[in-house]
Amino acid sequence: MEVKITNGAAVRFEVPQQIWEGCKDIQFSQFAGHDMLAITDDAGGFVLTYLGMTVVEPYESMAAAKKAAPVFAANVLQRLTSMIEKNINE
């Protein structure tokens, strides 16, 4: 099956991917055309959120969170893929 990006979403995918913007407490970036946030938590750590999912353990710094972001995004997409495949195979 061939897929394409809709006209309405084209701008989202044309934005440079994995370029962080924001301030010291919250930053955001595009991963696969969707926003990921790196944000401080109540305890002063830094968490990543993406497509309705978040990390279990916060990172000690914003830099550490951003460094982990590509692997986190891949893990989120893998989990979503597994959820879809489970329904295909049932």
mmCIF file of C-alpha atoms in Angstrom:
data_model
loop_
_atom_site.group_PDB
_atom_site.id
_atom_site.type_symbol
_atom_site.label_atom_id
_atom_site.label_comp_id
_atom_site.label_asym_id
_atom_site.label_seq_id
_atom_site.Cartn_x
_atom_site.Cartn_y
_atom_site.Cartn_z
ATOM 1 C CA MET A 1 0.000 0.000 0.000
ATOM 2 C CA GLU A 2 1.366 3.386 -0.975
ATOM 3 C CA VAL A 3 0.848 6.295 1.423
ATOM 4 C CA LYS A 4 1.386 10.018 1.105
ATOM 5 C CA ILE A 5 1.267 13.078 3.310
ATOM 6 C CA THR A 6 -1.994 15.003 3.089
ATOM 7 C CA ASN A 7 -1.969 18.616 1.950
ATOM 8 C CA GLY A 8 -3.157 19.691 5.408
ATOM 9 C CA ALA A 9 -0.190 18.025 7.114
ATOM 10 C CA ALA A 10 2.487 18.871 4.536
ATOM 11 C CA VAL A 11 3.707 21.924 6.461
ATOM 12 C CA ARG A 12 4.225 19.832 9.596
ATOM 13 C CA PHE A 13 6.540 17.464 7.710
ATOM 14 C CA GLU A 14 8.402 20.271 5.929
ATOM 15 C CA VAL A 15 9.489 21.805 9.258
ATOM 16 C CA PRO A 16 13.078 20.871 10.115
ATOM 17 C CA GLN A 17 12.979 17.732 12.222
ATOM 18 C CA GLN A 18 14.773 17.264 15.546
ATOM 19 C CA ILE A 19 15.666 20.935 15.985
ATOM 20 C CA TRP A 20 14.929 22.043 19.558
ATOM 21 C CA GLU A 21 13.384 25.410 20.453
ATOM 22 C CA GLY A 22 12.193 26.899 23.723
ATOM 23 C CA CYS A 23 13.646 27.957 27.057
ATOM 24 C CA LYS A 24 15.475 26.290 29.937
ATOM 25 C CA ASP A 25 12.290 24.725 31.377
ATOM 26 C CA ILE A 26 10.482 23.557 28.240
ATOM 27 C CA GLN A 27 11.652 22.823 24.737
ATOM 28 C CA PHE A 28 9.941 21.260 21.757
ATOM 29 C CA SER A 29 10.971 19.639 18.518
ATOM 30 C CA GLN A 30 9.417 17.773 15.611
ATOM 31 C CA PHE A 31 9.948 14.028 15.406
ATOM 32 C CA ALA A 32 8.302 12.326 12.434
ATOM 33 C CA GLY A 33 6.173 15.429 11.975
ATOM 34 C CA HIS A 34 4.807 15.510 15.524
ATOM 35 C CA ASP A 35 5.739 17.582 18.569
ATOM 36 C CA MET A 36 7.905 16.160 21.291
ATOM 37 C CA LEU A 37 8.304 18.096 24.521
ATOM 38 C CA ALA A 38 11.199 18.104 26.930
ATOM 39 C CA ILE A 39 9.898 19.716 30.095
ATOM 40 C CA THR A 40 10.802 20.026 33.750
ATOM 41 C CA ASP A 41 8.810 17.926 36.194
ATOM 42 C CA ASP A 42 7.755 18.828 39.736
ATOM 43 C CA ALA A 43 10.940 17.327 41.195
ATOM 44 C CA GLY A 44 13.263 19.331 38.926
ATOM 45 C CA GLY A 45 14.031 16.510 36.487
ATOM 46 C CA PHE A 46 13.305 16.589 32.777
ATOM 47 C CA VAL A 47 10.770 14.371 31.029
ATOM 48 C CA LEU A 48 9.996 13.727 27.395
ATOM 49 C CA THR A 49 6.459 13.463 26.061
ATOM 50 C CA TYR A 50 5.508 12.328 22.576
ATOM 51 C CA LEU A 51 2.257 11.127 21.034
ATOM 52 C CA GLY A 52 0.600 10.780 24.412
ATOM 53 C CA MET A 53 3.470 8.865 25.994
ATOM 54 C CA THR A 54 6.181 9.872 28.445
ATOM 55 C CA VAL A 55 9.333 8.455 29.982
ATOM 56 C CA VAL A 56 9.088 6.551 33.259
ATOM 57 C CA GLU A 57 12.191 8.105 34.830
ATOM 58 C CA PRO A 58 13.099 11.784 34.418
ATOM 59 C CA TYR A 59 16.494 12.854 33.123
ATOM 60 C CA GLU A 60 18.882 14.928 35.234
ATOM 61 C CA SER A 61 19.275 17.674 32.646
ATOM 62 C CA MET A 62 17.642 19.129 29.562
ATOM 63 C CA ALA A 63 20.702 18.090 27.558
ATOM 64 C CA ALA A 64 20.333 14.459 28.674
ATOM 65 C CA ALA A 65 16.630 14.460 27.797
ATOM 66 C CA LYS A 66 17.279 15.886 24.335
ATOM 67 C CA LYS A 67 20.092 13.389 23.743
ATOM 68 C CA ALA A 68 17.710 10.513 24.578
ATOM 69 C CA ALA A 69 14.872 11.919 22.464
ATOM 70 C CA PRO A 70 15.543 10.048 19.179
ATOM 71 C CA VAL A 71 15.586 6.665 20.927
ATOM 72 C CA PHE A 72 12.486 7.623 22.937
ATOM 73 C CA ALA A 73 10.667 8.596 19.718
ATOM 74 C CA ALA A 74 11.632 5.290 18.101
ATOM 75 C CA ASN A 75 10.424 3.377 21.183
ATOM 76 C CA VAL A 76 7.094 5.221 21.155
ATOM 77 C CA LEU A 77 6.592 4.521 17.454
ATOM 78 C CA GLN A 78 7.575 0.886 17.983
ATOM 79 C CA ARG A 79 5.046 0.543 20.801
ATOM 80 C CA LEU A 80 2.317 2.106 18.668
ATOM 81 C CA THR A 81 3.230 -0.236 15.824
ATOM 82 C CA SER A 82 2.976 -3.213 18.191
ATOM 83 C CA MET A 83 -0.476 -2.065 19.277
ATOM 84 C CA ILE A 84 -1.612 -1.927 15.656
ATOM 85 C CA GLU A 85 -0.032 -5.254 14.732
ATOM 86 C CA LYS A 86 -1.705 -6.933 17.708
ATOM 87 C CA ASN A 87 -5.095 -5.966 16.288
ATOM 88 C CA ILE A 88 -4.140 -7.094 12.776
ATOM 89 C CA ASN A 89 -3.135 -10.529 14.014
ATOM 90 C CA GLU A 90 -6.266 -11.147 16.094
#
